[in-house]
Coordinates of N, CA and C in Angstrom, one line a residue:
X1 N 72.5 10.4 164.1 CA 73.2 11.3 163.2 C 72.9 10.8 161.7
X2 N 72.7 9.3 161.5 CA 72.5 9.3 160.8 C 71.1 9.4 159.8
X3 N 70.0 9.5 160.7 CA 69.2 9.9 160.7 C 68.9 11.6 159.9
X4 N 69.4 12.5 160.2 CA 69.8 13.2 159.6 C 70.2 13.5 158.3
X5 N 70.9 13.0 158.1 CA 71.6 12.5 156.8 C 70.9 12.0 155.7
X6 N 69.8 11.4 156.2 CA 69.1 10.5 155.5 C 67.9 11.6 154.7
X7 N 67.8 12.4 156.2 CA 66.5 13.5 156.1 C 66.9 14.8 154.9
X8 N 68.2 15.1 154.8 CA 68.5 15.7 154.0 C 68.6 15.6 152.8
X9 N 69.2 14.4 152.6 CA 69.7 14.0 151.3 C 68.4 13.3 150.8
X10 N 67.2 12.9 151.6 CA 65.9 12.9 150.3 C 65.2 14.5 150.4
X11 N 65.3 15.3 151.4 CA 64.8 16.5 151.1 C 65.8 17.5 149.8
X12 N 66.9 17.1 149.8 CA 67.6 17.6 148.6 C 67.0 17.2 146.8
X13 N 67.0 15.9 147.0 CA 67.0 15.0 146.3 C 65.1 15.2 145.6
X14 N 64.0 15.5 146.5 CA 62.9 15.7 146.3 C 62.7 17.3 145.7
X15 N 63.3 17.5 146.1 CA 63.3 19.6 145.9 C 64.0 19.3 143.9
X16 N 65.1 18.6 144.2 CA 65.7 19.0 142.9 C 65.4 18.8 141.9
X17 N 64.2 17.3 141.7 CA 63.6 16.8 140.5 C 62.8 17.8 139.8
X18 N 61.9 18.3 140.5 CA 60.8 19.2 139.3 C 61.7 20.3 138.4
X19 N 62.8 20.9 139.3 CA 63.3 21.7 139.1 C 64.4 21.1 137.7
X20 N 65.1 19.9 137.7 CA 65.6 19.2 136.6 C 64.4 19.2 135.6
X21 N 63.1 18.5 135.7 CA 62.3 18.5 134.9 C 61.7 19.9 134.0
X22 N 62.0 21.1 134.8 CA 61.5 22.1 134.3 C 62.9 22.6 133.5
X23 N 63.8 22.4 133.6 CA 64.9 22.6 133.0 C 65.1 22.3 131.6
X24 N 64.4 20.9 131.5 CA 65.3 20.5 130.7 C 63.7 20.0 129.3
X25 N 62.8 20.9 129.8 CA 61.5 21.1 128.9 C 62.1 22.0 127.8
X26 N 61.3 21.2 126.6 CA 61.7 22.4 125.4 C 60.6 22.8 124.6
X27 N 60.8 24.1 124.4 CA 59.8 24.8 123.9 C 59.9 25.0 122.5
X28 N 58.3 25.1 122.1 CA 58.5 25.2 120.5 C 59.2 26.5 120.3
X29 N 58.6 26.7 118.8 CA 59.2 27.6 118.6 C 58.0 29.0 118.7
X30 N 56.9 28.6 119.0 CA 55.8 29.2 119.0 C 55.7 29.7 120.4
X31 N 56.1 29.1 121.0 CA 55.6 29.2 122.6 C 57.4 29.7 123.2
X32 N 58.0 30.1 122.1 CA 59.6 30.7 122.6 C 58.9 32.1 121.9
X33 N 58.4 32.0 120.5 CA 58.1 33.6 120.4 C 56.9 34.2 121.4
X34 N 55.8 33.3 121.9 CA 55.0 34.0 123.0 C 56.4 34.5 123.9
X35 N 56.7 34.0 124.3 CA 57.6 34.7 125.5 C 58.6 35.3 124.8
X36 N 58.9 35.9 124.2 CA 59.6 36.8 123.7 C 59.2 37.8 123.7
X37 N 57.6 37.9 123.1 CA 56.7 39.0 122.8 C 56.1 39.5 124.1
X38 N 55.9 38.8 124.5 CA 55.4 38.9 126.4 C 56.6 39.9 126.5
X39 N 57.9 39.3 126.8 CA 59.0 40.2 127.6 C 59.5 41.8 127.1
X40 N 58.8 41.4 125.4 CA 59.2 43.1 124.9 C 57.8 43.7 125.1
X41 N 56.6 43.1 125.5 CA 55.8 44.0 125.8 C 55.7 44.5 127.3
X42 N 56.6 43.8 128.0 CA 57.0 44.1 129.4 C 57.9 45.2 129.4
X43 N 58.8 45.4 128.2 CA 60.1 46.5 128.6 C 60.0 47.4 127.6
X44 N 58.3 47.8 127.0 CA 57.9 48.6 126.3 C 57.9 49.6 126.9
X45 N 57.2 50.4 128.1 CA 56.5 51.1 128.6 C 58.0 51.9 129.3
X46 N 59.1 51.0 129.8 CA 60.4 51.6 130.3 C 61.1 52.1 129.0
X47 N 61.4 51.4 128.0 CA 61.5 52.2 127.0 C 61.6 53.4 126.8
X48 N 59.9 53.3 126.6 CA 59.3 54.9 125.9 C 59.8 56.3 127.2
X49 N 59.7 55.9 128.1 CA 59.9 56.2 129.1 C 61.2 57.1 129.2
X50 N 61.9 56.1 129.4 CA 63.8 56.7 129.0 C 63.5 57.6 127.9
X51 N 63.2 56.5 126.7 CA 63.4 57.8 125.6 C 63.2 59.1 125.5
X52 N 61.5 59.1 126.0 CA 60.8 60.4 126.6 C 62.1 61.7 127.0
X53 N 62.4 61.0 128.0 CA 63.4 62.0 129.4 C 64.1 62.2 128.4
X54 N 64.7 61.4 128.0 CA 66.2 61.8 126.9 C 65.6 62.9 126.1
X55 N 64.9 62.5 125.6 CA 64.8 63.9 124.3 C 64.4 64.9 125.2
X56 N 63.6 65.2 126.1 CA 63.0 65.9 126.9 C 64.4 66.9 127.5
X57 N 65.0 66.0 127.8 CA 66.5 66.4 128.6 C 67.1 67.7 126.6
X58 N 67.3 66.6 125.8 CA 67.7 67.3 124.6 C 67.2 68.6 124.0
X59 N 66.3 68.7 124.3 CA 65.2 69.8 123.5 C 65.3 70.6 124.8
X60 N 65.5 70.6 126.2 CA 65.5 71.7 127.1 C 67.4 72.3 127.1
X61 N 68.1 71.5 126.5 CA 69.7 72.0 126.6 C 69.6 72.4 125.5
X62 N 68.9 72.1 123.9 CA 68.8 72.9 122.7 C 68.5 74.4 123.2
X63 N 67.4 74.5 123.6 CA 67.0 75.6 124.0 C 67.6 76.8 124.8
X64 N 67.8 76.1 125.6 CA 69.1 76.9 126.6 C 70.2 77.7 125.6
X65 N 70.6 76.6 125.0 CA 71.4 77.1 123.6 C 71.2 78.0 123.0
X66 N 70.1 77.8 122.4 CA 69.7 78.9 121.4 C 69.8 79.9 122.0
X67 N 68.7 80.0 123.5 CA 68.8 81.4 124.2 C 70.2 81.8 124.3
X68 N 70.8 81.6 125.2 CA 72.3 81.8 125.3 C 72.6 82.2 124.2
X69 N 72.7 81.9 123.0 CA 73.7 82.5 121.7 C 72.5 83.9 121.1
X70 N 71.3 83.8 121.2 CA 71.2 84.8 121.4 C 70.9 86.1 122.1
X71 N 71.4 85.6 123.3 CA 71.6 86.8 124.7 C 72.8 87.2 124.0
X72 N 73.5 86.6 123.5 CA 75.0 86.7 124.1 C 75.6 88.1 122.9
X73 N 74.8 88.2 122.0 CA 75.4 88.7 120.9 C 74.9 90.7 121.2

C-alpha cells in the first residue's frame, strides 16, 4: 500500500513542476502585446460576422417598416 502512495505522490509531484514553471514565466511587454494582437485577430472574423447579421437583421425590419406604413395608408 504503501507502494502506492509513493507512486502517486511522485507522479503528482512530476506532472505539477512544468506546469508551476509555466505559470509563473513573465512576459515582456512585447511578447504580452503579440498575444493580444494574435487573440484580436482571432475574434475578428466572429465579429464582423455578428455585426454583419445585426445590421442585416436591421435593414430587413427597416424595410418591412417602410413597406407596412406605406401599405397601410
Amino acid at each position: 500500500m504503501t507502494s502506492t502512495q509513493d507512486t502517486t505522490s511522485h507522479s503528482t509531484s512530476g506532472s505539477t513542476a512544468p506546469q508551476q514553471h509555466h505559470h509563473h514565466h513573465h512576459l515582456d511587454s512585447s511578447e504580452q502585446y503579440k498575444r493580444e494582437a494574435f487573440n484580436s485577430m482571432k475574434r475578428k472574423p466572429i465579429i464582423e460576422k455578428l455585426i454583419f447579421i445585426l445590421l442585416s437583421i436591421f435593414a430587413i425590419a427597416l424595410m418591412v417598416f417602410v413597406y407596412w406604413i406605406y401599405t397601410t395608408e
